[in-house]
């Protein structure tokens, strides 16, 4: 069931502030799992969503993490040294304990699993680049000018 977008600008700004507050206490640890789910729930409550409108589910249950109004939300996090700003990897989307493990059956189970949600909200912790001090010769700088450099997002 598609509904109006519950991830309003006010919601996302509130959630960003809560994540920023988390980083004041834990500067190098992104909020993951149940901790991020709580921040999402808190963001909805902070923007004064009615208490009956925001319903968390049982932690680690094989269903939505949060129901807002009638919208079922799956909350995911992606963090680690290999998190890419260009690609999204959703792990632990569903259990693969059921056989067969063929591509067709896994695709069908994934489609069936995704039908449980209307929205997926994902926090991606992309590690910041470290600063480097490099000494370059003029010749090396001239070589850099010969590269084909394309802008990225």
Coordinates of C-alpha atoms in Angstrom, one line a residue:
X1 CA 0.0 0.0 0.0
X2 CA 1.6 3.3 -1.1
X3 CA 0.8 6.2 1.1
X4 CA 1.9 9.8 1.2
X5 CA 5.6 10.1 2.0
X6 CA 6.2 9.8 5.7
X7 CA 9.8 10.7 5.3
X8 CA 9.2 14.4 5.2
X9 CA 11.9 17.1 5.2
X10 CA 11.1 17.7 8.9
X11 CA 11.5 14.1 9.7
X12 CA 14.8 13.7 7.9
X13 CA 16.2 16.9 9.5
X14 CA 15.1 15.6 13.0
X15 CA 16.6 12.2 12.3
X16 CA 19.9 13.8 11.2
X17 CA 20.0 15.8 14.4
X18 CA 19.5 12.7 16.5
X19 CA 22.3 10.9 14.5
X20 CA 24.5 13.9 15.1
X21 CA 23.8 13.8 18.8
X22 CA 24.7 10.1 18.8
X23 CA 28.0 11.0 17.2
X24 CA 28.8 13.5 20.0
X25 CA 28.9 10.5 22.4
X26 CA 30.2 7.9 20.0
X27 CA 32.2 9.8 17.4
X28 CA 33.5 6.8 15.5
X29 CA 30.5 4.4 15.9
X30 CA 27.5 4.7 13.6
X31 CA 24.1 3.8 15.2
X32 CA 23.3 0.3 13.9
X33 CA 20.5 -2.2 14.3
X34 CA 18.1 -1.6 17.2
X35 CA 20.0 1.7 18.1
X36 CA 19.2 3.2 14.7
X37 CA 15.6 1.9 14.9
X38 CA 15.2 3.7 18.2
X39 CA 16.5 7.0 16.6
X40 CA 14.0 6.6 13.8
X41 CA 11.1 6.0 16.2
X42 CA 12.3 9.0 18.3
X43 CA 12.4 11.2 15.2
X44 CA 8.8 10.4 14.4
X45 CA 7.8 11.1 18.0
X46 CA 9.8 14.3 18.1
X47 CA 7.9 15.7 15.1
X48 CA 4.8 15.0 17.2
X49 CA 3.5 12.0 15.3
X50 CA 0.6 10.7 17.4
X51 CA 1.6 7.9 19.8
X52 CA -0.9 5.5 18.2
X53 CA 0.6 6.4 14.8
X54 CA 4.1 5.0 15.6
X55 CA 4.3 1.3 16.5
X56 CA 7.7 -0.4 16.9
X57 CA 7.7 -4.2 16.3
X58 CA 9.3 -6.9 18.4
X59 CA 13.1 -6.6 17.9
X60 CA 14.6 -9.2 15.6
X61 CA 11.1 -10.3 14.4
X62 CA 10.9 -11.4 10.7
X63 CA 8.7 -8.5 9.8
X64 CA 8.6 -4.7 9.6
X65 CA 10.7 -2.8 12.2
X66 CA 8.3 0.1 12.6
X67 CA 4.7 0.9 11.5
X68 CA 4.0 4.6 11.0
X69 CA 0.3 5.1 10.4
X70 CA -0.4 2.2 8.1
X71 CA 3.1 2.2 6.4
X72 CA 5.3 -0.7 7.2
X73 CA 9.0 0.2 7.4
X74 CA 12.1 -1.9 7.2
X75 CA 15.1 -0.1 8.8
X76 CA 18.5 -1.1 7.6
X77 CA 22.1 0.1 8.2
X78 CA 25.2 -0.3 6.2
X79 CA 28.5 0.5 7.9
X80 CA 32.1 -0.6 7.5
X81 CA 35.3 0.1 5.7
X82 CA 33.9 -1.3 2.4
X83 CA 30.8 0.9 2.4
X84 CA 30.8 2.6 -1.0
X85 CA 29.2 6.0 -1.7
X86 CA 28.3 4.6 -5.2
X87 CA 26.7 1.3 -4.4
X88 CA 24.1 0.1 -1.8
X89 CA 24.5 -3.3 -0.3
X90 CA 21.6 -4.6 1.8
X91 CA 22.8 -7.6 3.8
X92 CA 20.6 -9.7 6.1
X93 CA 17.5 -8.8 4.1
X94 CA 16.1 -12.2 4.7
X95 CA 17.3 -15.5 6.0
X96 CA 18.7 -18.0 3.5
X97 CA 18.1 -21.0 5.8
X98 CA 15.4 -22.4 3.5
X99 CA 16.4 -24.6 0.7
X100 CA 16.8 -24.7 -2.3
X101 CA 19.5 -22.1 -2.6
X102 CA 19.0 -21.6 -6.3
X103 CA 19.0 -18.1 -7.8
X104 CA 15.3 -18.4 -8.8
X105 CA 14.2 -19.5 -5.4
X106 CA 16.2 -16.8 -3.7
X107 CA 14.8 -14.1 -6.0
X108 CA 11.3 -15.3 -5.3
X109 CA 11.8 -15.4 -1.6
X110 CA 13.3 -11.9 -1.7
X111 CA 10.3 -10.5 -3.7
X112 CA 8.0 -12.2 -1.3
X113 CA 9.9 -10.7 1.7
X114 CA 9.9 -7.2 0.2
X115 CA 6.1 -7.3 -0.2
X116 CA 5.9 -7.0 3.6
X117 CA 7.0 -3.4 3.5
X118 CA 6.0 -0.1 1.9
X119 CA 9.2 1.7 2.7
X120 CA 12.9 0.9 3.5
X121 CA 14.9 3.4 5.4
X122 CA 18.7 3.0 5.4
X123 CA 21.5 4.6 7.3
X124 CA 24.8 4.4 5.4
X125 CA 28.0 5.1 7.3
X126 CA 30.5 6.1 4.7
X127 CA 33.8 6.6 6.3
X128 CA 35.5 9.9 5.7
X129 CA 38.7 10.1 3.8
X130 CA 41.8 10.6 5.8
X131 CA 44.0 13.6 4.9
X132 CA 47.3 12.8 3.2
X133 CA 50.3 15.0 2.8
X134 CA 52.1 14.1 -0.4
X135 CA 55.1 15.7 -2.0
X136 CA 54.9 15.9 -5.7
X137 CA 57.4 17.1 -8.2
X138 CA 56.5 19.5 -11.0
X139 CA 56.8 16.7 -13.5
X140 CA 54.2 14.6 -11.5
X141 CA 51.8 17.6 -11.4
X142 CA 52.1 18.0 -15.2
X143 CA 51.3 14.3 -15.6
X144 CA 48.1 14.8 -13.5
X145 CA 47.0 17.5 -16.0
X146 CA 47.0 14.9 -18.7
X147 CA 44.5 12.6 -17.0
X148 CA 40.9 12.4 -18.1
X149 CA 39.1 13.4 -14.9
X150 CA 35.3 13.0 -14.7
X151 CA 33.2 14.6 -11.9
X152 CA 31.2 12.3 -9.7
X153 CA 28.2 12.8 -7.5

